[in-house]
């Protein structure tokens, strides 16, 4: 039932978000998976959770087989206007320079942890030594 010609907005697709009417978006295309919910080897829950968002990453992360990708075509109902997709939150990993300074301060702490007991021991010996002299 692949039409491919109809273009939906994200909001239009997102309205189909329950067990009796479930559409998902993968790679800019809309899929009506209502009939497939019961058959999905990964369960209906993941498909229902994938509604109301761009499920491209979810679908890819699972590493679906070529058969699964072939099966997709059967459920395609059209395309999605990409400009209507909500923006993904951007994760920014810590910059290299800050992790470098973290590393150097980490090794300074390790050196201190090693030196401090030695210093205390040294002071204790010195006090004992001078105490005996008197
Ligand atoms: C219309 C869309 C989808 C189709 C046609 C589909 C099809 C399939 C098929 C055929 C399998 C069996 C393994 C394989 O051949 O790769 C599978 C497994 C699985 N799918 Fe999907 N899938 C769809 C969407 C999704 C989405 C959006 C998720 C969300 C995370 C998902 C999660 C999973 C999981 C977790 C499994 C593994 C089940 C297991 O091995 O225990 N699928 N899917």
XYZ file of N, CA, C and O and ligand atoms in Angstrom:
579
model
N 0.829 -1.198 0.000
C 0.000 0.000 0.000
C 0.855 1.236 0.000
O 0.521 2.285 0.453
N 2.062 1.091 -0.562
C 2.964 2.231 -0.598
C 2.470 3.270 -1.582
O 2.310 3.008 -2.762
N 2.179 4.471 -1.067
C 1.754 5.508 -2.008
C 2.919 6.442 -2.261
O 3.271 6.707 -3.393
N 3.569 6.900 -1.167
C 4.766 7.717 -1.333
C 4.463 9.113 -1.834
O 5.249 10.025 -1.674
N 3.267 9.330 -2.438
C 2.983 10.634 -3.024
C 2.456 11.626 -1.991
O 2.759 12.806 -2.059
N 1.722 11.147 -1.021
C 1.120 12.065 -0.043
C 2.184 12.553 0.951
O 3.003 11.768 1.426
N 2.150 13.862 1.207
C 3.108 14.415 2.170
C 2.352 14.880 3.416
O 1.416 15.681 3.318
N 2.753 14.339 4.567
C 2.115 14.686 5.837
C 3.021 15.615 6.631
O 4.246 15.593 6.467
N 2.411 16.388 7.535
C 3.229 17.137 8.495
C 3.472 16.209 9.688
O 2.755 15.213 9.857
N 4.464 16.559 10.512
C 4.764 15.751 11.696
C 3.521 15.636 12.586
O 3.183 14.550 13.062
N 2.827 16.775 12.768
C 1.653 16.767 13.656
C 0.556 15.832 13.153
O -0.104 15.163 13.951
N 0.378 15.794 11.830
C -0.641 14.900 11.265
C -0.319 13.446 11.583
O -1.192 12.680 11.981
N 0.958 13.086 11.436
C 1.369 11.697 11.714
C 1.264 11.414 13.217
O 0.809 10.345 13.628
N 1.660 12.390 14.024
C 1.719 12.200 15.480
C 0.339 11.961 16.098
O 0.229 11.424 17.201
N -0.722 12.374 15.363
C -2.082 12.150 15.896
C -2.432 10.655 15.953
O -3.280 10.237 16.718
N -1.778 9.866 15.106
C -2.044 8.416 15.070
C -1.113 7.742 16.077
O -0.064 7.223 15.714
N -1.503 7.806 17.335
C -0.559 7.405 18.374
C -1.120 6.414 19.378
O -0.738 6.410 20.530
N -2.082 5.619 18.933
C -2.597 4.612 19.874
C -2.790 3.253 19.197
O -2.625 3.135 17.980
N -3.107 2.272 20.020
C -3.137 0.864 19.581
C -4.025 0.620 18.370
O -3.736 -0.227 17.528
N -5.110 1.402 18.276
C -6.063 1.153 17.179
C -5.713 1.964 15.943
O -6.360 1.835 14.900
N -4.700 2.826 16.072
C -4.309 3.673 14.945
C -2.901 4.211 15.228
O -2.745 5.216 15.912
N -1.907 3.492 14.736
C -0.530 3.842 15.096
C 0.350 4.046 13.859
O 0.521 3.135 13.040
N 0.849 5.278 13.724
C 1.749 5.590 12.610
C 3.123 5.930 13.194
O 3.216 6.537 14.268
N 4.159 5.555 12.465
C 5.499 5.974 12.904
C 6.265 6.585 11.731
O 5.912 6.361 10.572
N 7.293 7.354 12.073
C 8.107 8.023 11.044
C 9.510 7.418 11.043
O 10.166 7.348 12.086
N 9.925 6.931 9.882
C 11.291 6.423 9.740
C 11.870 6.981 8.450
O 11.261 6.853 7.373
N 13.021 7.620 8.570
C 13.740 8.190 7.415
C 12.832 9.018 6.501
O 12.814 8.832 5.279
N 12.065 9.914 7.117
C 11.254 10.855 6.330
C 10.005 10.247 5.709
O 9.344 10.889 4.892
N 9.689 8.997 6.092
C 8.469 8.393 5.557
C 7.537 8.010 6.698
O 7.993 7.712 7.807
N 6.217 8.034 6.394
C 5.218 7.695 7.411
C 4.747 6.261 7.183
O 4.505 5.859 6.035
N 4.659 5.503 8.284
C 4.232 4.103 8.182
C 3.048 3.867 9.104
O 3.107 4.199 10.296
N 1.982 3.294 8.543
C 0.824 2.908 9.345
C 1.064 1.470 9.825
O 0.895 0.517 9.060
N 1.486 1.345 11.095
C 1.865 0.028 11.618
C 0.766 -0.602 12.482
O 1.018 -1.570 13.195
N -0.456 -0.036 12.386
C -1.557 -0.528 13.222
C -1.725 -2.058 13.101
O -1.790 -2.761 14.107
N -1.752 -2.517 11.855
C -1.942 -3.960 11.605
C -0.732 -4.791 12.055
O -0.846 -5.981 12.293
N 0.415 -4.111 12.121
C 1.671 -4.815 12.384
C 1.978 -4.907 13.888
O 2.831 -5.692 14.307
N 1.254 -4.114 14.690
C 1.552 -4.049 16.133
C 1.641 -5.436 16.768
O 2.592 -5.736 17.489
N 0.651 -6.270 16.470
C 0.594 -7.606 17.086
C 1.678 -8.539 16.547
O 2.093 -9.465 17.220
N 2.106 -8.262 15.306
C 3.062 -9.175 14.645
C 4.513 -8.803 14.908
O 5.413 -9.613 14.697
N 4.754 -7.575 15.328
C 6.140 -7.102 15.470
C 6.927 -7.972 16.457
O 6.545 -8.083 17.624
N 8.046 -8.572 16.019
C 8.830 -9.423 16.925
C 9.367 -8.660 18.136
O 9.645 -9.259 19.169
N 9.513 -7.360 18.002
C 10.004 -6.540 19.121
C 8.876 -6.080 20.042
O 9.128 -5.360 21.013
N 7.639 -6.487 19.743
C 6.497 -6.132 20.583
C 5.814 -4.846 20.139
O 6.406 -4.027 19.420
N 4.551 -4.688 20.558
C 3.787 -3.499 20.156
C 4.188 -2.253 20.947
O 4.112 -1.130 20.469
N 4.699 -2.501 22.171
C 5.021 -1.376 23.062
C 6.046 -0.426 22.433
O 5.878 0.791 22.453
N 7.110 -1.016 21.831
C 8.167 -0.166 21.253
C 7.631 0.653 20.078
O 8.057 1.793 19.866
N 6.691 0.064 19.330
C 6.126 0.795 18.188
C 5.248 1.941 18.681
O 5.293 3.051 18.135
N 4.476 1.670 19.744
C 3.622 2.731 20.299
C 4.483 3.860 20.878
O 4.148 5.040 20.759
N 5.619 3.473 21.479
C 6.528 4.495 22.025
C 7.209 5.291 20.912
O 7.633 6.423 21.110
N 7.321 4.637 19.742
C 7.996 5.293 18.618
C 7.061 6.254 17.865
O 7.510 7.028 17.034
N 5.745 6.168 18.159
C 4.801 7.114 17.554
C 5.033 8.477 18.193
O 5.642 8.575 19.255
N 4.588 9.520 17.532
C 4.726 10.891 18.064
C 6.171 11.370 18.106
O 6.501 12.264 18.885
N 7.072 10.683 17.377
C 8.443 11.196 17.265
C 9.064 10.643 15.991
O 8.467 9.791 15.329
N 10.237 11.127 15.651
C 10.962 10.573 14.514
C 11.650 9.294 15.007
O 12.582 9.345 15.813
N 11.167 8.130 14.533
C 11.648 6.845 15.058
C 12.849 6.300 14.267
O 13.227 5.148 14.456
N 13.435 7.148 13.409
C 14.537 6.671 12.556
C 15.670 6.066 13.384
O 16.113 4.947 13.120
N 16.132 6.794 14.401
C 17.257 6.310 15.217
C 16.884 5.032 15.967
O 17.685 4.102 16.043
N 15.644 4.992 16.507
C 15.185 3.799 17.242
C 15.228 2.582 16.324
O 15.689 1.506 16.703
N 14.723 2.782 15.090
C 14.672 1.677 14.129
C 16.090 1.220 13.763
O 16.383 0.023 13.731
N 16.975 2.201 13.505
C 18.355 1.864 13.104
C 19.138 1.238 14.260
O 19.909 0.306 14.056
N 18.947 1.758 15.470
C 19.720 1.288 16.633
C 19.519 -0.205 16.895
O 20.412 -0.880 17.400
N 18.324 -0.707 16.563
C 18.021 -2.118 16.805
C 18.791 -3.008 15.821
O 19.039 -4.177 16.093
N 19.223 -2.428 14.701
C 19.941 -3.202 13.688
C 19.001 -4.155 12.979
O 19.293 -5.341 12.820
N 17.840 -3.631 12.554
C 16.848 -4.459 11.859
C 17.442 -5.114 10.613
O 18.277 -4.523 9.927
N 16.993 -6.325 10.327
C 17.479 -7.092 9.170
C 16.971 -6.476 7.865
O 16.085 -5.612 7.867
N 17.529 -6.947 6.762
C 17.055 -6.508 5.441
C 15.587 -6.889 5.240
O 14.829 -6.154 4.611
N 15.210 -8.037 5.814
C 13.809 -8.474 5.718
C 12.891 -7.449 6.379
O 11.824 -7.130 5.857
N 13.349 -6.955 7.557
C 12.549 -5.967 8.288
C 12.424 -4.690 7.450
O 11.344 -4.090 7.373
N 13.534 -4.293 6.799
C 13.514 -3.072 5.969
C 12.609 -3.258 4.755
O 11.964 -2.325 4.300
N 12.580 -4.476 4.243
C 11.721 -4.802 3.100
C 10.252 -4.731 3.526
O 9.405 -4.215 2.804
N 10.011 -5.236 4.744
C 8.659 -5.257 5.305
C 8.094 -3.845 5.485
O 6.890 -3.608 5.338
N 9.016 -2.915 5.788
C 8.629 -1.507 5.990
C 7.766 -1.000 4.838
O 6.732 -0.370 5.053
N 8.207 -1.310 3.603
C 7.553 -0.779 2.393
C 6.050 -1.053 2.388
O 5.267 -0.236 1.916
N 5.709 -2.217 2.958
C 4.302 -2.644 2.971
C 3.416 -1.654 3.743
O 2.224 -1.534 3.477
N 4.019 -0.987 4.723
C 3.217 -0.148 5.623
C 3.335 1.357 5.320
O 2.746 2.170 6.020
N 4.092 1.686 4.265
C 4.313 3.103 3.950
C 3.012 3.761 3.463
O 2.315 3.223 2.603
N 2.693 4.912 4.064
C 1.473 5.622 3.643
C 1.799 6.983 3.020
O 0.916 7.692 2.571
N 3.068 7.337 3.015
C 3.436 8.617 2.406
C 4.728 9.161 2.985
O 5.458 8.446 3.679
N 4.993 10.422 2.653
C 6.223 11.042 3.150
C 5.894 12.075 4.224
O 4.745 12.464 4.397
N 6.951 12.499 4.918
C 6.754 13.497 5.973
C 7.540 14.756 5.593
O 8.709 14.657 5.181
N 6.876 15.898 5.693
C 7.556 17.171 5.438
C 8.628 17.355 6.523
O 8.316 17.604 7.683
N 9.895 17.204 6.111
C 10.994 17.200 7.089
C 11.097 18.497 7.881
O 11.575 18.500 9.013
N 10.612 19.604 7.278
C 10.717 20.886 7.987
C 9.772 20.933 9.193
O 9.887 21.819 10.039
N 8.825 19.980 9.247
C 7.868 19.990 10.368
C 8.319 19.080 11.521
O 7.673 19.027 12.565
N 9.431 18.356 11.324
C 9.919 17.473 12.391
C 10.461 18.295 13.549
O 11.150 19.297 13.321
N 10.175 17.897 14.792
C 10.745 18.642 15.926
C 12.258 18.456 15.953
O 12.755 17.399 15.550
N 12.960 19.491 16.405
C 14.427 19.394 16.448
C 14.865 18.434 17.529
O 14.276 18.379 18.597
N 15.942 17.683 17.220
C 16.482 16.765 18.233
C 17.308 17.559 19.217
O 18.031 18.462 18.804
N 17.230 17.215 20.508
C 18.114 17.904 21.450
C 19.561 17.556 21.121
O 19.870 16.393 20.864
N 20.413 18.573 21.075
C 21.811 18.336 20.719
C 22.660 18.006 21.928
O 22.754 18.787 22.853
N 23.273 16.829 21.913
C 24.187 16.483 23.005
C 25.584 16.947 22.639
O 26.108 16.601 21.577
N 26.188 17.766 23.483
C 27.556 18.211 23.213
C 28.509 17.551 24.198
O 28.437 17.830 25.394
N 29.388 16.667 23.702
C 30.342 16.045 24.625
C 31.311 17.070 25.162
O 31.539 18.098 24.506
N 31.906 16.850 26.346
C 32.865 17.814 26.880
C 34.016 18.026 25.911
O 34.419 17.076 25.230
N 34.535 19.257 25.854
C 35.596 19.542 24.884
C 36.891 18.871 25.323
O 37.084 18.565 26.491
N 37.792 18.710 24.346
C 39.047 18.003 24.599
C 39.881 18.720 25.661
O 40.425 18.105 26.558
N 39.921 20.084 25.532
C 40.793 20.841 26.434
C 40.369 20.680 27.886
O 41.197 20.536 28.772
N 39.014 20.682 28.118
C 38.571 20.586 29.508
C 38.865 19.192 30.072
O 39.197 19.045 31.222
N 38.753 18.144 29.191
C 39.027 16.809 29.706
C 40.515 16.659 29.994
O 40.912 15.914 30.874
N 41.346 17.417 29.222
C 42.781 17.370 29.472
C 43.105 17.974 30.843
O 43.885 17.422 31.610
N 42.456 19.114 31.146
C 42.744 19.738 32.438
C 42.190 18.883 33.571
O 42.747 18.827 34.646
N 41.045 18.185 33.283
C 40.508 17.251 34.272
C 41.520 16.165 34.581
O 41.722 15.786 35.725
N 42.174 15.673 33.491
C 43.141 14.603 33.656
C 44.320 15.054 34.496
O 44.763 14.355 35.400
N 44.838 16.290 34.199
C 46.021 16.738 34.921
C 45.697 17.022 36.382
O 46.491 16.734 37.265
N 44.482 17.565 36.654
C 44.137 17.797 38.057
C 43.914 16.465 38.764
O 44.187 16.323 39.948
N 43.444 15.462 38.009
C 43.263 14.122 38.571
C 44.591 13.521 38.988
O 44.698 12.934 40.068
N 45.631 13.667 38.154
C 46.924 13.081 38.516
C 47.579 13.867 39.649
O 48.316 13.284 40.452
N 47.318 15.185 39.749
C 47.845 15.975 40.869
C 47.275 15.460 42.183
O 47.986 15.338 43.187
N 45.984 15.120 42.180
C 45.340 14.582 43.386
C 45.981 13.251 43.776
O 46.242 12.993 44.952
N 46.280 12.412 42.751
C 46.897 11.103 43.034
C 48.269 11.280 43.683
O 48.625 10.570 44.628
N 49.078 12.238 43.169
C 50.415 12.487 43.723
C 50.293 12.956 45.178
O 51.013 12.491 46.061
N 49.321 13.862 45.402
C 49.103 14.365 46.766
C 48.705 13.238 47.717
O 49.186 13.162 48.852
N 47.813 12.350 47.192
C 47.367 11.216 48.028
C 48.554 10.340 48.424
O 48.575 9.737 49.483
N 49.558 10.258 47.566
C 50.728 9.439 47.823
C 51.705 10.160 48.770
O 52.275 9.572 49.689
N 51.871 11.488 48.521
C 52.865 12.256 49.280
C 52.419 12.590 50.704
O 53.250 12.645 51.624
N 51.130 12.815 50.877
C 50.631 13.272 52.182
C 50.949 12.296 53.315
O 51.501 12.717 54.351
N 50.683 10.986 53.167
C 51.044 10.061 54.247
C 52.545 10.053 54.521
O 52.979 9.970 55.676
N 53.360 10.174 53.454
C 54.818 10.218 53.625
C 55.228 11.431 54.451
O 56.091 11.356 55.331
N 54.602 12.571 54.128
C 54.886 13.822 54.830
C 54.557 13.695 56.323
O 55.339 14.077 57.204
N 53.387 13.106 56.612
C 52.948 12.925 58.004
C 53.925 12.001 58.743
O 54.336 12.280 59.879
N 54.329 10.907 58.059
C 55.300 9.986 58.648
C 56.613 10.704 58.967
O 57.209 10.543 60.035
N 57.074 11.513 57.999
C 58.326 12.279 58.157
C 58.259 13.198 59.362
O 59.181 13.234 60.191
N 57.136 13.901 59.506
C 56.961 14.825 60.646
C 56.962 14.040 61.961
O 57.598 14.424 62.950
N 56.278 12.869 61.953
C 56.215 12.040 63.164
C 57.607 11.580 63.571
O 57.982 11.655 64.760
N 58.398 11.106 62.609
C 59.771 10.681 62.898
C 60.617 11.836 63.420
O 61.375 11.702 64.379
N 60.483 13.006 62.762
C 61.267 14.175 63.158
C 60.943 14.574 64.594
O 61.842 14.844 65.408
N 59.656 14.567 64.943
C 59.237 14.930 66.302
C 59.793 13.941 67.324
O 60.286 14.330 68.396
N 59.751 12.637 66.970
C 60.254 11.609 67.872
C 61.758 11.779 68.081
O 62.271 11.729 69.203
N 62.460 12.027 66.966
C 63.901 12.177 66.992
C 64.322 13.365 67.865
O 65.136 13.245 68.764
N 63.683 14.544 67.607
C 64.027 15.735 68.391
C 63.560 15.598 69.845
O 64.191 16.081 70.771
N 62.445 14.895 70.065
C 61.922 14.664 71.417
C 62.930 13.872 72.243
O 63.186 14.178 73.409
N 63.538 12.825 71.636
C 64.493 11.977 72.339
C 65.755 12.754 72.675
O 66.376 12.578 73.714
N 66.193 13.632 71.744
C 67.421 14.417 71.913
C 67.357 15.268 73.165
O 68.314 15.418 73.893
N 66.146 15.866 73.389
C 65.974 16.735 74.541
C 65.931 15.881 75.795
O 66.390 16.129 76.811
C 7.409 -0.551 10.551
C 8.505 -0.546 11.323
C 9.168 -1.806 11.811
C 9.237 -3.037 11.225
C 8.681 -3.471 9.867
C 9.976 -3.889 12.147
C 10.250 -5.214 11.925
C 10.972 -6.030 12.763
C 11.370 -7.380 12.476
C 11.043 -8.151 11.192
C 12.069 -7.836 13.539
C 12.736 -9.226 13.702
C 14.250 -9.094 13.609
C 14.704 -8.575 12.263
O 14.346 -9.170 11.240
O 15.438 -7.536 12.269
C 12.098 -6.762 14.507
C 12.708 -6.841 15.749
C 12.772 -5.811 16.655
N 12.281 -4.544 16.480
Fe 11.300 -3.877 14.865
N 10.323 -3.175 13.246
C 9.849 -1.891 13.080
C 10.005 -0.829 13.927
C 10.651 -0.876 15.123
C 10.851 0.256 15.996
C 10.418 1.690 15.708
C 11.478 -0.197 17.087
C 11.847 0.666 18.262
C 12.842 0.508 19.027
C 11.694 -1.630 16.927
C 12.287 -2.482 17.835
C 12.565 -3.816 17.617
C 13.244 -4.675 18.586
C 13.715 -4.253 19.989
C 13.389 -5.916 17.973
C 14.125 -7.107 18.544
C 13.220 -8.162 19.069
C 14.051 -9.303 19.601
O 14.945 -9.787 18.880
O 13.799 -9.691 20.727
N 11.179 -1.993 15.709
N 11.436 -5.674 14.020
